[in-house]
Coordinates of C-alpha atoms and ligand atoms in Angstrom, one line a residue:
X1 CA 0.0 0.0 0.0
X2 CA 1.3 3.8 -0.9
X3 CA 1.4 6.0 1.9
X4 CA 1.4 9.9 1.6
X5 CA 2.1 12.5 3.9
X6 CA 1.3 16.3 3.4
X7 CA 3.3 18.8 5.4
X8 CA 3.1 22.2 5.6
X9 CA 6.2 22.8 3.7
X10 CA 9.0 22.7 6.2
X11 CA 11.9 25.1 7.4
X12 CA 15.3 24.5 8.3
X13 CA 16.1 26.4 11.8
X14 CA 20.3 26.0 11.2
X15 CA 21.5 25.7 8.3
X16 CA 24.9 26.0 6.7
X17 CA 25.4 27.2 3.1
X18 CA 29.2 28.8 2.7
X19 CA 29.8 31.4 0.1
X20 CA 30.8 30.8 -3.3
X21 CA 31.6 28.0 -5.7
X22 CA 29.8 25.9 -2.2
X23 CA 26.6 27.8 -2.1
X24 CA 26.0 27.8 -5.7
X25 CA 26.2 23.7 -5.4
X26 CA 24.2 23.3 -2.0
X27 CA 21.7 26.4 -2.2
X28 CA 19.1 24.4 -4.4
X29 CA 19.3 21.1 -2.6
X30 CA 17.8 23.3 0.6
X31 CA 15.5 25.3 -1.6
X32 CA 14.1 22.6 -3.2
X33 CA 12.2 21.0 -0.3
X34 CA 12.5 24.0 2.5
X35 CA 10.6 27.5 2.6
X36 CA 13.5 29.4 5.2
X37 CA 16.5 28.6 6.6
X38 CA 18.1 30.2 9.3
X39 CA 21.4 30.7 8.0
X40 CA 24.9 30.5 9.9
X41 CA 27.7 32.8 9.8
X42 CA 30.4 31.1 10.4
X43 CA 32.2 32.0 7.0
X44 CA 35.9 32.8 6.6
X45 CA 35.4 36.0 8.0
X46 CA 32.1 35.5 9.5
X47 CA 28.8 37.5 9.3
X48 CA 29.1 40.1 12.1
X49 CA 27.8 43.1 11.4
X50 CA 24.0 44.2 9.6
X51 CA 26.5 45.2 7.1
X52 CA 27.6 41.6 6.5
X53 CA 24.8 39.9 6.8
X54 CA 22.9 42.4 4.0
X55 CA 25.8 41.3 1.8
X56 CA 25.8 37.7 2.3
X57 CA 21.7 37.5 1.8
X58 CA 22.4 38.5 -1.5
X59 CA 24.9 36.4 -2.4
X60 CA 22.5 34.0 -1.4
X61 CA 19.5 35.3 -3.4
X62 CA 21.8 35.7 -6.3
X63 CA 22.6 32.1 -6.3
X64 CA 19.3 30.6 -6.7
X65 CA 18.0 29.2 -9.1
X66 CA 15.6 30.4 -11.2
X67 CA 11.6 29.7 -10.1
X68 CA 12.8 28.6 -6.2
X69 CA 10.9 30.2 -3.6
X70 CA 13.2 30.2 -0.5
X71 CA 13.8 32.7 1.8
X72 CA 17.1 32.8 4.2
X73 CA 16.8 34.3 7.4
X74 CA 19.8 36.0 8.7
X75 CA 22.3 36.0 11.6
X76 CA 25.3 37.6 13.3
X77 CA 28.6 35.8 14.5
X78 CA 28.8 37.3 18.3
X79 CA 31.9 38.7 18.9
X80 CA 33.2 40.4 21.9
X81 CA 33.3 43.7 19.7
X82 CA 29.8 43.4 18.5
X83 CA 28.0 46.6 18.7
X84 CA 24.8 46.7 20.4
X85 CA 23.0 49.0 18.3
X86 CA 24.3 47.4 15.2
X87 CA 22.3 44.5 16.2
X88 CA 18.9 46.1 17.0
X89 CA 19.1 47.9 13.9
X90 CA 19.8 45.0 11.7
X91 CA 16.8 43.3 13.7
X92 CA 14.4 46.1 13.5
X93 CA 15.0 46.5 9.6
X94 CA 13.8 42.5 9.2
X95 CA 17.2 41.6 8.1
X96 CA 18.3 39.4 10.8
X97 CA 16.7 36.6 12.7
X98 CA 19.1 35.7 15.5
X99 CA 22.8 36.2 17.0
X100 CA 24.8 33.1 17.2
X101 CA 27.2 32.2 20.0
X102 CA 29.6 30.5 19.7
X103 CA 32.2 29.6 22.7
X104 CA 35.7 30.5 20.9
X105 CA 37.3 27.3 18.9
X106 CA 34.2 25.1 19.4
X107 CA 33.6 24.6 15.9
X108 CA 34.1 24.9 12.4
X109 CA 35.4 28.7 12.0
X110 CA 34.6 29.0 15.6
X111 CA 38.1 31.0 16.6
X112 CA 36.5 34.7 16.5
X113 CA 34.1 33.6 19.1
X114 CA 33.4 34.8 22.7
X115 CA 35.4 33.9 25.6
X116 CA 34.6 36.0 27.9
X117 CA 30.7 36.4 28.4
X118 CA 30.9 39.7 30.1
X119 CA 32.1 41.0 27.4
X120 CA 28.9 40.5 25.4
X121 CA 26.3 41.5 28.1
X122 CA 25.8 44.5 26.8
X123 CA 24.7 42.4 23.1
X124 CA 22.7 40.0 25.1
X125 CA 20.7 42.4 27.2
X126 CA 19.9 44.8 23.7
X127 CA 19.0 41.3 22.7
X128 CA 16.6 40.6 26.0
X129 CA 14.8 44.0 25.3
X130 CA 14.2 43.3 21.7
X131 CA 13.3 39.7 21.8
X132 CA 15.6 38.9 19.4
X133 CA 16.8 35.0 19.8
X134 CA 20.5 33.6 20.9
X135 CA 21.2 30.6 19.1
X136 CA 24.3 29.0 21.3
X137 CA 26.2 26.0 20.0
X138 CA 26.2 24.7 23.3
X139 CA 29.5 23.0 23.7
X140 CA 32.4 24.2 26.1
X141 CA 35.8 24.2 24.7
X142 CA 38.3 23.9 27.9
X143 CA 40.9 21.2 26.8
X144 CA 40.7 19.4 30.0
X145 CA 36.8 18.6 29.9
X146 CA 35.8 15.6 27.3
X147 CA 34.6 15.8 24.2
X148 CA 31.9 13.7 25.1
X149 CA 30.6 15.7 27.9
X150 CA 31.0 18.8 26.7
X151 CA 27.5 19.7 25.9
X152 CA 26.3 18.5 29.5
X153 CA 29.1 21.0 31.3
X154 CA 28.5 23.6 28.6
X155 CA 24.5 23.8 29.9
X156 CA 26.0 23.5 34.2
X157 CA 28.5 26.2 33.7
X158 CA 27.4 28.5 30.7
X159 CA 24.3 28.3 29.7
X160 CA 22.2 28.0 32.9
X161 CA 23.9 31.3 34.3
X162 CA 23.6 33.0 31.9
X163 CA 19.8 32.0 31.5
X164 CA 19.5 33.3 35.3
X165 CA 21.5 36.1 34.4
X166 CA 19.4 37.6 31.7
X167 CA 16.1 35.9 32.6
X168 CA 14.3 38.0 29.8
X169 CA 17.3 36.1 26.7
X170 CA 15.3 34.4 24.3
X171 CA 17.5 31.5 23.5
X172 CA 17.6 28.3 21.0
X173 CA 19.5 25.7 22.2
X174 CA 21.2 24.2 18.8
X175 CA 21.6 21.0 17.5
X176 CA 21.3 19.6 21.1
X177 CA 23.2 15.7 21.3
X178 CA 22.5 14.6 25.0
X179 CA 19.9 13.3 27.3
X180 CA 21.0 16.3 29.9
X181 CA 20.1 18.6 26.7
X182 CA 16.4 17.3 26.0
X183 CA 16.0 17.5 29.9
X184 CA 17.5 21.3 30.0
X185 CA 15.0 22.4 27.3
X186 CA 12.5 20.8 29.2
X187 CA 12.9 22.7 32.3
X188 CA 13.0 25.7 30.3
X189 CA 9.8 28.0 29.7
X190 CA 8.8 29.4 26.2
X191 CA 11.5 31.6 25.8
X192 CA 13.9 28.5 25.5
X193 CA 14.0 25.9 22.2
X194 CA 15.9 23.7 21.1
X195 CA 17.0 22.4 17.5
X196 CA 17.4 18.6 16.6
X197 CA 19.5 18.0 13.4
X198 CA 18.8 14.6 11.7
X199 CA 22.1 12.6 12.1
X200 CA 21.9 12.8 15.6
X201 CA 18.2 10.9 15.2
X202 CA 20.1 8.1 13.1
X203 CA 23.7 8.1 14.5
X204 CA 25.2 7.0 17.6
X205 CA 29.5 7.0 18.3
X206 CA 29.4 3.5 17.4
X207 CA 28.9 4.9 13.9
X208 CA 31.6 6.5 13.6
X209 CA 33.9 4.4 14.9
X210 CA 33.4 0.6 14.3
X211 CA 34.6 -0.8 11.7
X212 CA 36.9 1.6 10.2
X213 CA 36.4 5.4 11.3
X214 CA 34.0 7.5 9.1
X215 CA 34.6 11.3 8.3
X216 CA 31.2 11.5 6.6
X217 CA 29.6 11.1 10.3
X218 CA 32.0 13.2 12.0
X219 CA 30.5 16.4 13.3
X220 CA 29.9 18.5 16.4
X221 CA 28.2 18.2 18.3
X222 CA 30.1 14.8 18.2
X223 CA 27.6 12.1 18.0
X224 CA 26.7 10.4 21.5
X225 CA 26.2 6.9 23.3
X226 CA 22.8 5.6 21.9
X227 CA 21.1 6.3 25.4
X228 CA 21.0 10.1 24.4
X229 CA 20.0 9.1 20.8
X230 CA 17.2 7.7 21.8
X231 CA 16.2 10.9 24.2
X232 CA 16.8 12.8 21.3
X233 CA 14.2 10.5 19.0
X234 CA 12.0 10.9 21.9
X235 CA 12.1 14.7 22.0
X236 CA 12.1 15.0 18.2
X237 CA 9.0 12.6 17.7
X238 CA 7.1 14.3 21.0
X239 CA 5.2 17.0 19.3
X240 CA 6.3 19.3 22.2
X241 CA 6.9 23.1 20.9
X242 CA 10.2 23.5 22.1
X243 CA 11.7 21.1 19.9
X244 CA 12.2 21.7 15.9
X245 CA 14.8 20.8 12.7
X246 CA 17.6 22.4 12.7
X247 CA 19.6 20.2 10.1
X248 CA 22.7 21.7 10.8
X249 CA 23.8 20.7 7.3
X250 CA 27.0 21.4 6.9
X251 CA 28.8 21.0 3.6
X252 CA 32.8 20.5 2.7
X253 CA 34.1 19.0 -0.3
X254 CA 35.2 15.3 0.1
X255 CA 39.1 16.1 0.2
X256 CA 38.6 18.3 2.9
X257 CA 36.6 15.4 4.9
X258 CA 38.7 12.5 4.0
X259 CA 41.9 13.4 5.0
X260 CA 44.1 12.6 8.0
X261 CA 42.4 15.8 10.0
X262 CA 39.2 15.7 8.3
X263 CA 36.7 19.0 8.8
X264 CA 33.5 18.5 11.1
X265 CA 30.1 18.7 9.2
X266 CA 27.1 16.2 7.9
X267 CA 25.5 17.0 4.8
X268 CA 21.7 16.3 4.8
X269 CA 20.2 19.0 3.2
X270 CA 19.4 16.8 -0.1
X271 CA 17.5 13.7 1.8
X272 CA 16.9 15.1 5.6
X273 CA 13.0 15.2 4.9
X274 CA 12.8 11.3 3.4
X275 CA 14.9 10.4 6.7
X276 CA 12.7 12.6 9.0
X277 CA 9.9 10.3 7.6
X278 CA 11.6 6.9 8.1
X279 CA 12.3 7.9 11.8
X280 CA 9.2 9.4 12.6
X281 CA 7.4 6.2 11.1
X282 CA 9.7 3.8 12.9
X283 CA 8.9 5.6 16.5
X284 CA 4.6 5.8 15.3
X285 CA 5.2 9.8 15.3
X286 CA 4.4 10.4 11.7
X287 CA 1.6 12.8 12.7
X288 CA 4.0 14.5 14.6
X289 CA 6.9 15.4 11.6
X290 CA 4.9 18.4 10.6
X291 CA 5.2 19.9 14.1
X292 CA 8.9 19.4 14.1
X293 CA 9.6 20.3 10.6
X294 CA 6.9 22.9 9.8
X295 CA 5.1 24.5 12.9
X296 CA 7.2 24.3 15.9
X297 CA 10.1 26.5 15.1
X298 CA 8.3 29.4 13.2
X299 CA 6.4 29.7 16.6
X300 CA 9.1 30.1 18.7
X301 CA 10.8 32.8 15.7
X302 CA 6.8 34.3 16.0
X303 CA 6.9 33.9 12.4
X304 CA 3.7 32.7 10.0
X305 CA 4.1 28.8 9.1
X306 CA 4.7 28.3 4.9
X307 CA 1.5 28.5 2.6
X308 CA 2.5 26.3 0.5
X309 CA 2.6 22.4 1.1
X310 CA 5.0 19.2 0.8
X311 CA 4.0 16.1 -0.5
X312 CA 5.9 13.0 0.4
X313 CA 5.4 9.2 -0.8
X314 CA 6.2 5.6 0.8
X315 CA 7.1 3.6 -1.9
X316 CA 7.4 -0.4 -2.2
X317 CA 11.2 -0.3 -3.2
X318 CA 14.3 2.1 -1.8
X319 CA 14.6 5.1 -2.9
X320 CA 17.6 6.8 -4.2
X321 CA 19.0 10.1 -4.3
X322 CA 22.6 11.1 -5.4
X323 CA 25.6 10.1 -3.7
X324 CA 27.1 13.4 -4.1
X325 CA 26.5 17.1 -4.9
X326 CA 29.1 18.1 -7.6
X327 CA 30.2 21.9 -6.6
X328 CA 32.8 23.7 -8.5
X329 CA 34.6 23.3 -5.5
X330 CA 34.9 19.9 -5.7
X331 CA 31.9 16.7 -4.6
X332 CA 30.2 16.6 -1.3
X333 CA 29.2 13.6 0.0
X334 CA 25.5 13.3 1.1
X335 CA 25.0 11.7 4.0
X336 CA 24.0 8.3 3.7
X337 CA 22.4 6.6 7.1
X338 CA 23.2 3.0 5.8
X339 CA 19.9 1.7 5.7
X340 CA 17.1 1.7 3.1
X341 CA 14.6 4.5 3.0
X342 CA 11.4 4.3 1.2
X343 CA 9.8 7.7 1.2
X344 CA 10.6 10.1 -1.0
X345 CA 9.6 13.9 -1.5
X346 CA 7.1 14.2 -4.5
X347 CA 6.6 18.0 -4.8
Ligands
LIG1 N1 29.0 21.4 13.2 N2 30.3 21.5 11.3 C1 30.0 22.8 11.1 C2 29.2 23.4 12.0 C3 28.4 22.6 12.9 O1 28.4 23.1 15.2 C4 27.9 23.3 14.1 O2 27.0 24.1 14.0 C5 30.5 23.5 10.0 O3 31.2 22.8 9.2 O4 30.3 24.7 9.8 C6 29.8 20.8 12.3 O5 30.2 19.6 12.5
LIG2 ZN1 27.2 24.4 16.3
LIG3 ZN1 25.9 24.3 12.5

C-alpha cells in the first residue's frame, strides 16, 4: 500500500550554506524541499555586522536558481566587539533573525568567538529587550573537559547562568546531542527551544567508529552513546513546541573530509525530509513530523508557518537520491544513514 504525507512545507532552523563555488552547489538542494532557513555565519570571515549579513543575503538570493521560492533568514557571528545597536538595527529593519554564540574554537570557524561572556552583556541584554533570539552551540571548549561531555558542562557552567542572568534572553539551544540537553530544554519556559539536526536521530558514536572510522559522520556536536539518541528520538517525535529541525547541514568537499584531520560537518540537506519520515514512522510519530519540521520553530521565531505544502510518498522499493552534490569546488558527499529508506519527497 502507498502511503502519503502532506506537510506544511518545512523550514530549516540551522543551516549552513558557505559562500561561493559551495553555495552555488548546495543552495538548491535546501530550496528545493525547504521554505526558510536560518542561515549560519560562520564563513571565513564571519557574518558580524548588519553590514555583512545584508551582503551575504544577497549572495545567497543571487545564487538561486531560477523559479525557487526560499527565503534565508539572517544571523550575526557574536563577537566580543559586537555593537549593540548594530544589532537592534539590523533586527528592527527585518534583516536578521538571531545572534549566534559561539564559545571561541568550538567549531568549524569558531576561533573569533566569545570567551569572555561579560564582554557580550551589553549584546545579550539589547537582545533581552528586543526579543531577538541567541542561538548557542552549546559546547564548552576547555581542553581538559571531554569531548563527550561537553555539551552537559556547557549547559552547568554557561548556559544556565547566563539564563538566570538575563532571565528576559530568548535562546535556542542548537543542535542539542544529550539526554542532559532534551532534559535542559524541558525545564525551560517558552522563551527556551531547542534544535534537533537529523544525524543525531540516526547516528550513535558506534557509527563512527566501528569498523573503520568514518569522516562523513564526523561532526559536532560529536555524536553520543545511543542512550542520548534515543532521548533525542524521543524529543524530536514528542510533538512538544520546544523542539524543531535544525539540520545543521554542513557542507565540505570530500578532500577536505577524507583526509588525516578531516573537517567536522554532515551534509543532509538533499534527503533530511525522506529520513525525517523513516524515523518518525519507525517511533509511530508520523503525525508528529509536521510539528517538528513545519510548525514548531516558526512559533518560537513568532513567524507565519509556509502557505505552500509538501507532498511525500512511501514507496514499495528504496529510494535513491545522489551520492554526491558536484560543486565547482569539488563533490560533497550526502549523508548516507546505511539503511534503506522508502519515502521520497514528490513535490
Ligand atoms: N558542526 N560542522 C559545522 C558546524 C556545525 O556546530 C555546528 O553548527 C561547519 O562545518 O560549519 C559541524 O560539524
Ligand atoms: Zn554548532
Ligand atoms: Zn551548525
Amino acid at each position: 500500500m502507498t502511503q502519503e504525507l502532506t506537510l506544511i512545507r518545512p523550514d530549516d532552523w540551522h543551516l549552513h550554506l558557505r559562500d561561493g563555488a559551495v553555495l552555488h552547489g548546495v543552495l538548491p538542494e535546501t530550496a528545493r524541499h525547504f521554505a526558510r532557513a536560518i542561515i549560519m555565519p560562520n564563513l571565513v570571515p564571519p557574518v558580524v555586522t548588519g553590514a555583512d549579513a545584508a551582503a551575504y543575503r544577497d549572495r545567497i538570493l543571487a545564487a538561486l536558481p531560477e523559479g525557487a521560492a526560499f527565503t534565508p533568514l539572517m544571523t550575526l557571528y557574536l563577537t566580543e566587539a559586537t555593537d549593540p545597536a548594530d544589532v537592534a538595527a539590523a533586527q528592527a529593519s527585518g534583516l536578521v533573525k538571531a545572534v549566534k554564540l559561539y564559545p571561541a574554537g568550538a567549531t568549524t570557524n569558531s576561533h573569533g568567538g566569545v570567551h569572555d561572556t561579560d564582554k557580550v552583556m551589553p549584546v545579550l541584554e539589547k537582545m533581552a529587550e528586543i526579543g531577538l533570539p541567541l542561538c548557542v552551540h552549546g559546547e564548552v571548549t576547555t581542553p581538559e573537559v571531554d569531548i563527550f561531555d561537553r555539551e552537559a558542562v556547557f549547559i552547568d557552567t554557561v548556559l544556565d547562568p547566563l539564563r538566570r542572568r538575563l532571565p528576559g534572553l530568548r535562546v535556542v539551544m542548537e543542535h542539542i546531542t544529550t539526554e542532559q540537553g532534551v532534559a535542559y530544554a524541558r525545564a525551560g519556559g517558552p522563551d527556551l527551544g531547542a534544535t534537533i539536526t537529523t544525524h543525531h536521530l540516526i547516528l550513535n558514536r558506534n557509527h563512527i567508529l566501528v569498523g573503520g572510522i568514518k569522516p562523513h559522520y564526523y561532526c559536532l556536536p560529536v555524536a553520543k552513546r545511543e542512550r542520548h539518541r534515543l532521548a533525542l528520538r524521543e524529543a524530536a517525535t514528542s510533538g512538544e513546541a520546544r523542539f524543531f529541525l535544525g539540520t545543521d547541514s554542513a557542507p565540505h568537499v570530500d578532500a577536505l573530509k577524507e583526509q588525516a584531520c578531516g573537517c567536522a560537518g554532515c551534509f543532509t540537506a538533499t534527503n533530511t525530509l525522506p529520513l525525517l519520515a523513516h524515523v518518525f514512522e519507525q517511533d509511530g510519530a508520523l503525525d508528529r513530523l509536521e510539528a517538528f519540521t513545519s510548525r514548531n520553530g516558526p512559533a518560537f521565531y513568532r513567524l507565519p508557518v509556509n502557505e505552500a505544502h509538501l507532498r511525500l510518498v512511501k514507496h514499495q522499493t528504496p529510494q535513491a537520491w545522489p551520492e554526491k552534490i558536484f560543486t565547482e569546488a569539488g563533490p560533497v558527499t550526502v549523508f548516507n544513514p546505511g539503511f534503506p529508506v522508502f519515502w521520497h519527497v514528490e513535490s
